[in-house]
Coordinates of C-alpha atoms and ligand atoms in Angstrom, one line a residue:
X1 CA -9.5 31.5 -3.9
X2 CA -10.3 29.0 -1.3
X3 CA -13.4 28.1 -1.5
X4 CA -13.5 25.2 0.6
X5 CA -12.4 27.7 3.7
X6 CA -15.2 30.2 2.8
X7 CA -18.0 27.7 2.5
X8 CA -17.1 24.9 4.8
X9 CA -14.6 26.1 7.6
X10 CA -15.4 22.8 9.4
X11 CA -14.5 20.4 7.3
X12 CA -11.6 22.9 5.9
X13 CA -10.8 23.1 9.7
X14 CA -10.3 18.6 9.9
X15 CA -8.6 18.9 6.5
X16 CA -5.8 21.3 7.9
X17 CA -5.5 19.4 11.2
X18 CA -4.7 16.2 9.1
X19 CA -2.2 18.4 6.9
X20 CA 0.1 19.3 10.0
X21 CA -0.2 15.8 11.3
X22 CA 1.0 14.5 8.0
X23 CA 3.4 17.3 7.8
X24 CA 5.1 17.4 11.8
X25 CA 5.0 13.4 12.2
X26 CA 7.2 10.5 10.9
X27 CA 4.5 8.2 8.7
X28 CA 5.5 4.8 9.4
X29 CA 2.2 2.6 8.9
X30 CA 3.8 0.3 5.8
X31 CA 0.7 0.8 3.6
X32 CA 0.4 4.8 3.9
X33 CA 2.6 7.0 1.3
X34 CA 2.1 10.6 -0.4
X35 CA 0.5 11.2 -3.1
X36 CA 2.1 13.3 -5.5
X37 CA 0.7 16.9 -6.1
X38 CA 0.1 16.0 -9.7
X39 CA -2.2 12.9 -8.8
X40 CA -3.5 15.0 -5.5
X41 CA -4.7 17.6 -7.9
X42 CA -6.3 14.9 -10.9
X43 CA -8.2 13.6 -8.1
X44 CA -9.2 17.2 -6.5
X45 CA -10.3 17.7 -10.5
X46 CA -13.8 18.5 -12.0
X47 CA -13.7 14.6 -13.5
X48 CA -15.5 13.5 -10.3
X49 CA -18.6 15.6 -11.8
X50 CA -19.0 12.4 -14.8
X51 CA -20.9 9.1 -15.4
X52 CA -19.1 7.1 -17.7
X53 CA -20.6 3.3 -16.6
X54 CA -19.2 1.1 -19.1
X55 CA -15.6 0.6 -21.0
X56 CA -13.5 3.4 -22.8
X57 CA -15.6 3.4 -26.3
X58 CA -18.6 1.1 -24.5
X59 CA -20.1 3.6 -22.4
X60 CA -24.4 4.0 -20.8
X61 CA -23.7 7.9 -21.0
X62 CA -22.5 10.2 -24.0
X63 CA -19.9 12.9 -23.0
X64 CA -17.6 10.7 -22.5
X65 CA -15.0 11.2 -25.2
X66 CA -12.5 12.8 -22.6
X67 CA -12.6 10.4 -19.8
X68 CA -12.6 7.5 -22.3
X69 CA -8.9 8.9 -23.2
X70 CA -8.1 9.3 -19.0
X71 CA -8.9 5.5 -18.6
X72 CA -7.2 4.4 -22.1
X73 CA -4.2 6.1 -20.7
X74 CA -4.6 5.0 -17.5
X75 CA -5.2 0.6 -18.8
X76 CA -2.3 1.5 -21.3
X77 CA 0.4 2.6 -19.0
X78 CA -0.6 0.1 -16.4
X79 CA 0.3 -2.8 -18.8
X80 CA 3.2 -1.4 -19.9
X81 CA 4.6 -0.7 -16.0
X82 CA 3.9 -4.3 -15.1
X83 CA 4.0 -6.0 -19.0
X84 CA 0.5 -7.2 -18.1
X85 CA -2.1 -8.0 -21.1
X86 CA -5.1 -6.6 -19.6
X87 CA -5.8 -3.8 -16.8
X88 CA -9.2 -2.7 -15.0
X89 CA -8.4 0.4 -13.4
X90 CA -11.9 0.7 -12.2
X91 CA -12.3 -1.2 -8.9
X92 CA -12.3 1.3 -6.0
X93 CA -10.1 -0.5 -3.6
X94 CA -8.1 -3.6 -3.3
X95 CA -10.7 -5.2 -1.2
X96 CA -13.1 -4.8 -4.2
X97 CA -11.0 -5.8 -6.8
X98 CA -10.2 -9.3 -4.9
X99 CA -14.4 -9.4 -4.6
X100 CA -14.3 -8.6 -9.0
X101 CA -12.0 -12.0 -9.4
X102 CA -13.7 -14.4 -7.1
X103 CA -16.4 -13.1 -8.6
X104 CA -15.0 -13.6 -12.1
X105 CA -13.5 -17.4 -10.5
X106 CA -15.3 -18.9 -8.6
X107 CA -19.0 -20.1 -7.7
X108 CA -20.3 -19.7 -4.4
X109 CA -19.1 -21.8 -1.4
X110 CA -15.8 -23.0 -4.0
X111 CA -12.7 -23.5 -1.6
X112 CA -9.8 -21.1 -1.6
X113 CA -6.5 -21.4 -0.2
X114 CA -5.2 -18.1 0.9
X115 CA -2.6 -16.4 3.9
X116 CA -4.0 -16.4 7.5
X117 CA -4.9 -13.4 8.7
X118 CA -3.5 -13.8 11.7
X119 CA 0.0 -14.2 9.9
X120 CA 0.1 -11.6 7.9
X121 CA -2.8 -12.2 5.3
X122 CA -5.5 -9.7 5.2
X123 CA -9.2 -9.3 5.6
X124 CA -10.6 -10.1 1.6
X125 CA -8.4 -13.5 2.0
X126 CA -11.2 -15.0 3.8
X127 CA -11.9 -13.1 7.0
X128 CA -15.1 -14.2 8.3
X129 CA -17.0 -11.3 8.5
X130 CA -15.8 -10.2 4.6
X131 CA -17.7 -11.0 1.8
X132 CA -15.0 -13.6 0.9
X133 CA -15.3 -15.7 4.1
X134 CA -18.8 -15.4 3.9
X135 CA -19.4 -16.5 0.2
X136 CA -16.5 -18.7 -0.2
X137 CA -15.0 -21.5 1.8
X138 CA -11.3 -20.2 2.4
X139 CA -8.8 -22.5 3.6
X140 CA -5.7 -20.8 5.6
X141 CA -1.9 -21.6 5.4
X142 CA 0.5 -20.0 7.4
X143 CA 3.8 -19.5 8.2
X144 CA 6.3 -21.9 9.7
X145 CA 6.9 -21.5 13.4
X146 CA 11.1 -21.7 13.4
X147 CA 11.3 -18.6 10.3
X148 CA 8.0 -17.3 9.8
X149 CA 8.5 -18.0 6.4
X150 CA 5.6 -19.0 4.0
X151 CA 5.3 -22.8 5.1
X152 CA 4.7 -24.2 1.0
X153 CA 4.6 -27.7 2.5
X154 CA 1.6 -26.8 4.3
X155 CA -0.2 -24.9 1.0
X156 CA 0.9 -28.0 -1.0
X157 CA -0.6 -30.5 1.2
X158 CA -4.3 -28.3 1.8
X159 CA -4.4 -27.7 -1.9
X160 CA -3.4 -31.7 -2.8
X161 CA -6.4 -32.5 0.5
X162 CA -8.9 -29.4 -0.4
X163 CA -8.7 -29.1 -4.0
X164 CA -9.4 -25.2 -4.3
X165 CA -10.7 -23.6 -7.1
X166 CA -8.5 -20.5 -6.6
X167 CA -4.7 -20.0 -4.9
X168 CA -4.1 -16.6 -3.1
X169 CA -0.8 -15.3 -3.0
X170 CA 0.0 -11.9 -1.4
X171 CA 0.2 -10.6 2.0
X172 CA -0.6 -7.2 3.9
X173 CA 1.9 -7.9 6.5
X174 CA 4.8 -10.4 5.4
X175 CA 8.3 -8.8 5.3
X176 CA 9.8 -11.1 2.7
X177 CA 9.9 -11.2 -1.2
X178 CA 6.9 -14.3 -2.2
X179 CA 8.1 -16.5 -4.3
X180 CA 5.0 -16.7 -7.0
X181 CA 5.9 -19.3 -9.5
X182 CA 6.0 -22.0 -5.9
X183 CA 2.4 -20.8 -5.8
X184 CA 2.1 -20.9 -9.2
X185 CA 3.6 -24.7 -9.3
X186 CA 1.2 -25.8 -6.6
X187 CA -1.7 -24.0 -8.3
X188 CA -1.1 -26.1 -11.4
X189 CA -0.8 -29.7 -9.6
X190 CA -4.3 -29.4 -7.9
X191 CA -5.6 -27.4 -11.4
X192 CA -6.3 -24.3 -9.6
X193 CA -6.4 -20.5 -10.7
X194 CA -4.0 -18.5 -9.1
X195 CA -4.3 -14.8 -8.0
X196 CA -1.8 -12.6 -6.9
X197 CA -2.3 -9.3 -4.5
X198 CA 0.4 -7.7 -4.7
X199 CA -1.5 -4.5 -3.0
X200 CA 1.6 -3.9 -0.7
X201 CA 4.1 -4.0 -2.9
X202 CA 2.6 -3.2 -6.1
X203 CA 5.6 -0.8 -6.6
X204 CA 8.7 -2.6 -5.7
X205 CA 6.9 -5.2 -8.9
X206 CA 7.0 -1.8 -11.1
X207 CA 10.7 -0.4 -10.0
X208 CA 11.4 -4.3 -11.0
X209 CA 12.9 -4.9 -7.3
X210 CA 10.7 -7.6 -6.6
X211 CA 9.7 -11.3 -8.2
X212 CA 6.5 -9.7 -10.7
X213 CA 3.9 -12.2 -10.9
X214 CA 2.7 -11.4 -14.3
X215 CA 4.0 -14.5 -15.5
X216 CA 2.4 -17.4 -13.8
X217 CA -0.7 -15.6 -12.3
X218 CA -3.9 -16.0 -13.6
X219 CA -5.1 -12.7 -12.2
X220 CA -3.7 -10.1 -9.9
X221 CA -4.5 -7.8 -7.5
X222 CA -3.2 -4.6 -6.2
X223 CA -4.1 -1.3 -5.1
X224 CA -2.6 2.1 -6.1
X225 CA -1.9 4.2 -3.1
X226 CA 0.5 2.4 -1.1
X227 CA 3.9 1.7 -2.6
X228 CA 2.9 2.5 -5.9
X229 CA 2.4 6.3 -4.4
X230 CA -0.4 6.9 -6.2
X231 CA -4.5 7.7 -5.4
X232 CA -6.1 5.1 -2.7
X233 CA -7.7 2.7 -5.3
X234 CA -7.6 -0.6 -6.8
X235 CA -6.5 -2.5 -9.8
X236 CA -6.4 -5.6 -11.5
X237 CA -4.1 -7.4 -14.1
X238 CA -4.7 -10.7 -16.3
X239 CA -4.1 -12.4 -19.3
X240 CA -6.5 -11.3 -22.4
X241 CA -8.2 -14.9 -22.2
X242 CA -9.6 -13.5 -19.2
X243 CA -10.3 -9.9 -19.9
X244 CA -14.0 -10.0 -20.9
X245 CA -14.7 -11.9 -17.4
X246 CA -12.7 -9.6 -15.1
X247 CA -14.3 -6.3 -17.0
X248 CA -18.0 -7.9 -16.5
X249 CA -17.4 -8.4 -13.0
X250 CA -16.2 -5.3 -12.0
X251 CA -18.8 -3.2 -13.9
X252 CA -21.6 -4.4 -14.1
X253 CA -20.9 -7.2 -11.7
X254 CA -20.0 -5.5 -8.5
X255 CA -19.7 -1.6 -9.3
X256 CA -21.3 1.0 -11.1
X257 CA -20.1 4.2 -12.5
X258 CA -16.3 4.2 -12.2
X259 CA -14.3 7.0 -9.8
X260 CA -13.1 8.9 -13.2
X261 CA -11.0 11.4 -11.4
X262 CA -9.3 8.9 -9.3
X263 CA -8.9 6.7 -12.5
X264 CA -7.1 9.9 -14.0
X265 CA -5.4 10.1 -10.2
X266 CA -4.0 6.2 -11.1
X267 CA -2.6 7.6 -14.6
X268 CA -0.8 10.2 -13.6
X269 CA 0.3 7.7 -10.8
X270 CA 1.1 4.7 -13.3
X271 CA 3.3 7.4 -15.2
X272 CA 5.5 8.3 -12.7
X273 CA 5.7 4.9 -11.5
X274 CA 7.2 4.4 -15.5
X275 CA 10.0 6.8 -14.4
X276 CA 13.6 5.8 -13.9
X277 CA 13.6 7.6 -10.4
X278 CA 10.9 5.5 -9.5
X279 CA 13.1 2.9 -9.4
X280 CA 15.5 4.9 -7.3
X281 CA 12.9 5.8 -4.8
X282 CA 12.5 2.0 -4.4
X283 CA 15.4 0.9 -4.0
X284 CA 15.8 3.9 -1.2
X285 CA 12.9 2.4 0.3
X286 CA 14.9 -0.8 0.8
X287 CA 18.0 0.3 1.6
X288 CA 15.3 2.5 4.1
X289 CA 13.8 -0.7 5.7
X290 CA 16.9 -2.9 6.3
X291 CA 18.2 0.4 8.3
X292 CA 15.0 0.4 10.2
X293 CA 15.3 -3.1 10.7
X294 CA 19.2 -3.2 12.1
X295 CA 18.5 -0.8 14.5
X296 CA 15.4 -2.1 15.9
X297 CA 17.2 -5.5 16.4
X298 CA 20.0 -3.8 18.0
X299 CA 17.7 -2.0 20.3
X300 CA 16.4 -5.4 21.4
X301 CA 13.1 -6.0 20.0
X302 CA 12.4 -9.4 17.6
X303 CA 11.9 -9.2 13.9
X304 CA 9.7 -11.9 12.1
X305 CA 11.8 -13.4 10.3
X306 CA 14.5 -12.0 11.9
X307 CA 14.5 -8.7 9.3
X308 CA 12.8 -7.9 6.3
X309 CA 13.7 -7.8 2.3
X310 CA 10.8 -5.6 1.1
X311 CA 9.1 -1.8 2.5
X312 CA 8.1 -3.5 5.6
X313 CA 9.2 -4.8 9.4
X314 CA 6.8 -6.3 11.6
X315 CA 8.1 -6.2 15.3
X316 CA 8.1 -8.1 18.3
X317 CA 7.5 -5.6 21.4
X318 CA 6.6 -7.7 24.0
X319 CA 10.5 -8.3 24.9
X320 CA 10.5 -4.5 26.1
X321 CA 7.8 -5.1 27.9
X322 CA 4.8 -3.4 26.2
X323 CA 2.4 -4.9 23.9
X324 CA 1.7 -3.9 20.3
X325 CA -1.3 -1.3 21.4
X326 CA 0.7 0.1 23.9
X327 CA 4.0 0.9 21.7
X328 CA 1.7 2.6 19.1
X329 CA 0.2 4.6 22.3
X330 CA 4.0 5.1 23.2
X331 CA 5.0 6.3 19.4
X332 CA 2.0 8.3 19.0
X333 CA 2.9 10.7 22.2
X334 CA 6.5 11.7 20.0
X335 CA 4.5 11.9 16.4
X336 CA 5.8 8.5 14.8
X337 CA 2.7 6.8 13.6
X338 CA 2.4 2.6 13.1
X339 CA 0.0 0.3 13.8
X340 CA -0.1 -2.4 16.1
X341 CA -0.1 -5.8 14.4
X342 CA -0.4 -9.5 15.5
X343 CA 2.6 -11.4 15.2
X344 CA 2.6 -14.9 13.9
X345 CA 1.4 -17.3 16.4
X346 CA 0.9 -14.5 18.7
X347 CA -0.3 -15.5 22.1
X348 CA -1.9 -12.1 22.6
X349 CA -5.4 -11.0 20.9
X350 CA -5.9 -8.7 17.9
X351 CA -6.8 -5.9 19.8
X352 CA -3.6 -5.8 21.6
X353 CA -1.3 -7.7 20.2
X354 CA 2.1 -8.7 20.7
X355 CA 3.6 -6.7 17.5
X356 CA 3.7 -3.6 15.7
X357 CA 4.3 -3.0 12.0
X358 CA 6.3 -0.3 10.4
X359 CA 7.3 0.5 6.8
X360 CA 9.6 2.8 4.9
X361 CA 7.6 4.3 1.8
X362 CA 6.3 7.6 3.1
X363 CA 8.8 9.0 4.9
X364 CA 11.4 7.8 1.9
X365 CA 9.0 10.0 -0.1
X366 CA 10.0 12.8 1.9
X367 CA 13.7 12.3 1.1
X368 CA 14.9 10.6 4.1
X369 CA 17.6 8.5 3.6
X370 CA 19.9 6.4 6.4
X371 CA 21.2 9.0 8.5
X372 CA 17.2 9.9 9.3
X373 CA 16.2 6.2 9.4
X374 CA 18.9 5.5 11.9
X375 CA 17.9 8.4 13.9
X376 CA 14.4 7.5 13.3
X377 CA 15.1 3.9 14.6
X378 CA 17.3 4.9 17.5
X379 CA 14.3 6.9 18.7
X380 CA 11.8 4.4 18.5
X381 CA 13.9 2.4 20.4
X382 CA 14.3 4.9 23.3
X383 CA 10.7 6.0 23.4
X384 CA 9.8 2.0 23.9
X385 CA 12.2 1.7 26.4
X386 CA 11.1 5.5 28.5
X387 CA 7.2 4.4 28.2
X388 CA 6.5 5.5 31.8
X389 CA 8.9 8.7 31.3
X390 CA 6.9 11.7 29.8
X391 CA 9.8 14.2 29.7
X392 CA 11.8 12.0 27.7
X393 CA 8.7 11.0 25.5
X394 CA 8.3 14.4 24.6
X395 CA 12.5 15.4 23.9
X396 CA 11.8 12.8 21.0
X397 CA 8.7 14.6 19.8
X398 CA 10.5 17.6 19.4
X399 CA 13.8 16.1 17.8
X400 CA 10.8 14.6 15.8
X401 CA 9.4 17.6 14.9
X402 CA 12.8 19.6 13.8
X403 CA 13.8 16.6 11.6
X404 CA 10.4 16.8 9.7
X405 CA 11.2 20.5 9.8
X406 CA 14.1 19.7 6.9
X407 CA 11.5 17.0 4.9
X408 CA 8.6 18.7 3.4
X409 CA 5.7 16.6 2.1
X410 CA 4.0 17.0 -1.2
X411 CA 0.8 19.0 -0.8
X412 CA -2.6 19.5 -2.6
X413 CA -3.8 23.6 -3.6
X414 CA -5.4 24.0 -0.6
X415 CA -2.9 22.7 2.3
X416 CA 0.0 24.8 0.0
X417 CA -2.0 27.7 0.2
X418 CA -2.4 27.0 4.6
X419 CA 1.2 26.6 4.9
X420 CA 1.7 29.4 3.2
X421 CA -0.5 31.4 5.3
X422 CA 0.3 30.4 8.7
X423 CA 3.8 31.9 8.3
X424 CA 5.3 28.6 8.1
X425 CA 7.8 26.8 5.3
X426 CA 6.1 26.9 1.9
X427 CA 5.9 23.0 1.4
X428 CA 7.4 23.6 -2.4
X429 CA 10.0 26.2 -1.2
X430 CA 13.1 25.9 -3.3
X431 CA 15.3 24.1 -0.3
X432 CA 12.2 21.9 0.4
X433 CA 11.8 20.9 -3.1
X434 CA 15.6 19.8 -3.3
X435 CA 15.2 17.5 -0.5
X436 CA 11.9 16.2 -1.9
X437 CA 13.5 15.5 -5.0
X438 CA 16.7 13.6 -3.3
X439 CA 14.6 10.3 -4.1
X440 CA 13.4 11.6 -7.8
X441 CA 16.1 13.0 -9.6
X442 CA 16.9 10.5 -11.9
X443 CA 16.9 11.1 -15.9
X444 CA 13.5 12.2 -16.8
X445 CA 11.8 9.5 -19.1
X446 CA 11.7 10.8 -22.8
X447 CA 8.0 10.0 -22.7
X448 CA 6.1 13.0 -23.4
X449 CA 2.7 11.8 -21.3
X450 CA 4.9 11.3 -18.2
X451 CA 5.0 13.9 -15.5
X452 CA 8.0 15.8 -14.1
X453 CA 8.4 14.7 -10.3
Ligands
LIG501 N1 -5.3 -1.9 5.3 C1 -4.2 -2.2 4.5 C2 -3.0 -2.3 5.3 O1 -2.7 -1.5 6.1 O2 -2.1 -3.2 5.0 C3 -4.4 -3.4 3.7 O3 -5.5 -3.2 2.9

C-alpha cells in the first residue's frame, strides 16, 4: 500500500522526481552516496514516533527499553569500526557535532587554528557567518602555493604565535590523505586539543585505507552519510576521559531529543561499514578516483595537487575556458552532477569559481568500476570542451543515460514500488542486483547483528 501516494501526491510527486534523477544521472558531488535499502528503510521506520532525551539507560521518558538497545548497538559498533573508546551517535549533522566539541573545548572567543575555507576547509571551521566564526576566534592555515599541500610550517608557526585552545584537522575538499599525528605533534608543542573531522572520509578510516586519527586526536568528528554510506547525520569519537563532557554537550548542551530512527539508520550503517566488502568498496572507490583523475588531466584541465589519493578531485576548469559555475551548468545539461568549488588561491569568487569538485563514492556504489569511470571521464571532458554545442551536449546525456541503464541504485519501499510501476527495470531485479553487488561480494562477516549487502 502506498500511502504516501494516496495522501500526499505532491510531495510523493517531488519524491519520485528526485528518484529518477538519482536513478538516470551520474552522482559525482564527493560528499553524496546511497544509502543502503536496509538503512533507507530503519530511517523510513516507526522509531521517528519516540522521545528518548537522555543516554541508553539515562533517559527523561519511559518506553525506551527498545531504542536504548538501537543506540547501544549503534555507540558499540561505532567503536569497534574505528577502535574508538567513546561514541555519541546523537548529533544530527557534522556541523553540529563540531558545535558539541567546541562546546565541550573551548570558552567563548578561545582561538582555533583550523583549514581555510577557501582551500578546502569548510563552513563549522570558522566561517564567519557559522556559529564557530562567530563564537570563537578561528585562525586559518592553508595550503602551499607550489603543491597545494597542507602548508604545516604555516600551522606550526600560528599555533607557536596564536596559542589556540583547539587544532582542527579535516577538510571537505582536500584530495590528499592528512597526516594527523603532524597535527597532533603541533597540537602538543603549543598544549592544544586536537580535533579531527574526518566527515569526508569517515569511511576510507573504517575500510582502514586511510591514516585513522583515533590515536592522537583528542576528539573527532565525522558524519555518516557520505563515504561511510550510511543515513545523513553526525557523529563523534573520543577518549573515555572525555566522554561525560562530549555526552553533556550534545544533549543537553546543544540538542534535545535524539533522531532515534536515524540513530538506528547509523547502526545498520556502522554494521555494514564492519563488513569485509566494505573494504572492497573502498578501495574501488580509489582505484575509482585516480581513473577519474588520469583522464581529466589527460583531457587538459589542472588537478590540485596535481591528482588525488583519497574519494575526491578538485579541478581546475578555467584552462578550457569555462569557470567552475559554468562546467556544473555544462555537466548538468548531460545528467553528471558536481559542484562548483573554489580552488586554492583562486582569483575568481565563490559564486563562480575557478574549480569544480567531483568524487567517486556514489557511482562506485552502483558498481562502476574503470571501464565506466574512464568513459565517465572521457565525457566530462568532451561536454567541457562542446559547451556552446547542444547536439553534442545531449549525445552524452543519452550515452549517460544507457550506462546508468546497466547500474541500478539501491532504493527505499516506495521508489521500488514506482519503478516497478512505470514499466521500467525493477531496481532489485536479479541482473541489477549482480551489478550492485560487484562492489559487495566479499565473505559475509560471521557477525550475526551485521546485515547482508
Ligand atoms: N556540504 C558538505 C560537502 O559537500 O562537502 C560538507 O558538509
Amino acid at each position: 500500500m502506498n500511502w504516501l501516494a494516496q495522501q500526499d501526491p505532491e510531495v510523493w510527486s517531488a519524491i519520485l522526481q528526485e528518484a529518477a534523477r538519482q536513478r538516470d544521472g551520474l552522482e559525482l558531488i564527493a560528499s553524496e552516496n546511497y544509502a543502503s535499502p536496509a538503512v533507507m528503510q530503519a530511517c523510513g521506520s516507526l522509531l521517528t514516533n519516540k522521545y528518548a532525551e537522555g543516554y541508553p539507560g539515562r533517559r527523561y521518558y519511559g518506553g525506551c527499553e527498545y531504542v536504548d538497545q538501537v543506540e547501544e548497538l549503534a555507540r558499540q559498533r561505532a567503536q569497534k569500526l574505528f577502535g574508538a573508546e567513546h561514541a555519541n551517535v546523537q548529533p544530527h549533522s557534522g556541523s553540529d557535532a563540531n558545535l558539541a566539541v567546541y562546546l565541550a573545548a573551548l570558552e567563548p572567543g578561545d582561538v582555533v587554528l583550523a583549514l581555510d575555507l577557501a582551500h578546502g576547509g569548510h563552513l563549522s571551521h570558522g566561517m564567519k557567518l557559522h556559529a564557530s566564526g562567530r563564537w570563537f576566534r578561528f585562525i586559518s592555515y592553508g595550503v602551499r602555493p607550489e603543491d597545494h599541500r597542507i602548508d604545516f610550517d604555516q600551522v606550526a608557526r600560528l599555533a607557536r604565535e596564536y596559542k589556540p585552545r583547539l587544532i582542527v584537522a579535516g577538510a571537505s575538499a582536500y584530495p590528499r590523505e592528512i597526516p594527523h599525528a603532524r597535527f597532533a605533534e603541533i597540537a602538543h608543542q603549543v598544549g592544544a586539543k586536537l580535533l579531527v573531522d574526518m566527515a569526508h572520509y569517515a569511511g576510507l578510516v573504517a575500510a582502514g585505507l586511510h591514516d585513522n586519527p583515533v590515536s592522537v586526536a583528542d576528539y573527532i568528528s565525522s558524519t555518516t552519510h557520505k563515504t561511510l554510506r550510511g543515513p545523513r547525520g553526525g557523529l563523534i569519537l573520543c577518549r573515555q576521559e572525555y566522554a561525560r563532557l562530549i555526552d553533556r554537550s550534545v544533549f543537553p548542551g546543544l540538542q534535545g531529543g535524539p533522531l532515534m530512527h536515524i540513530i538506528a539508520g547509523k547502526a545498520v550503517c556502522f554494521g555494514e561499514a564492519l563488513l569485509p566488502s566494505f573494504r572492497t568498496y573502498i578501495q574501488q572507490v580509489l582505484n575509482n578516483a585516480k581513473i577519474l583523475a588520469e583522464e581529466l588531466l589527460s583531457g587538459g584541465l589542472r588537478l590540485v595537487t596535481g591528482g588525488t589519493d583519497n574519494h575526491l578531485i578538485l579541478a581546475d576548469v578555467t584552462p578550457l575556458g569555462l569557470s567552475g559555475a559554468q562546467a556544473e551548468k555544462v555537466l548538468a545539461q548531460c545528467a553528471i552532477t558536481v559542484n562548483k568549488n573554489m580552488i586554492p588561491f583562486d582569483p575568481r569568487k565563490p559564486a563562480d569559481p575557478s574549480g569544480i569538485r567531483l568524487g567517486t563514492p556514489a557511482v562506485t556504489t552502483r558498481g562502476m568500476g574503470p571501464e565506466e569511470i574512464r568513459r565517465i571521464g572521457r565525457w566530462i571532458v568532451q561536454a567541457l570542451r562542446s559547451a556552446d554545442d547542444p547536439e553534442r551536449l545531449a549525445h552524452i546525456h543519452r550515452e549517460v543515460l544507457e550506462l546508468c541503464q546497466h547500474f541500478p541504485v539501491p532504493v527505499d519501499g516506495l521508489s521500488e514500488l514506482w519503478a516497478v510501476r512505470s514499466g521500467g527495470p525493477s531496481p532489485m531485479g536479479s541482473d541489477q542486483q549482480s551489478n550492485f553487488h560487484k562492489v559487495s561480494n566479499a565473505p559475509r562477516s560471521s557477525s550475526p547483528q551485521t546485515p547482508a549487502w
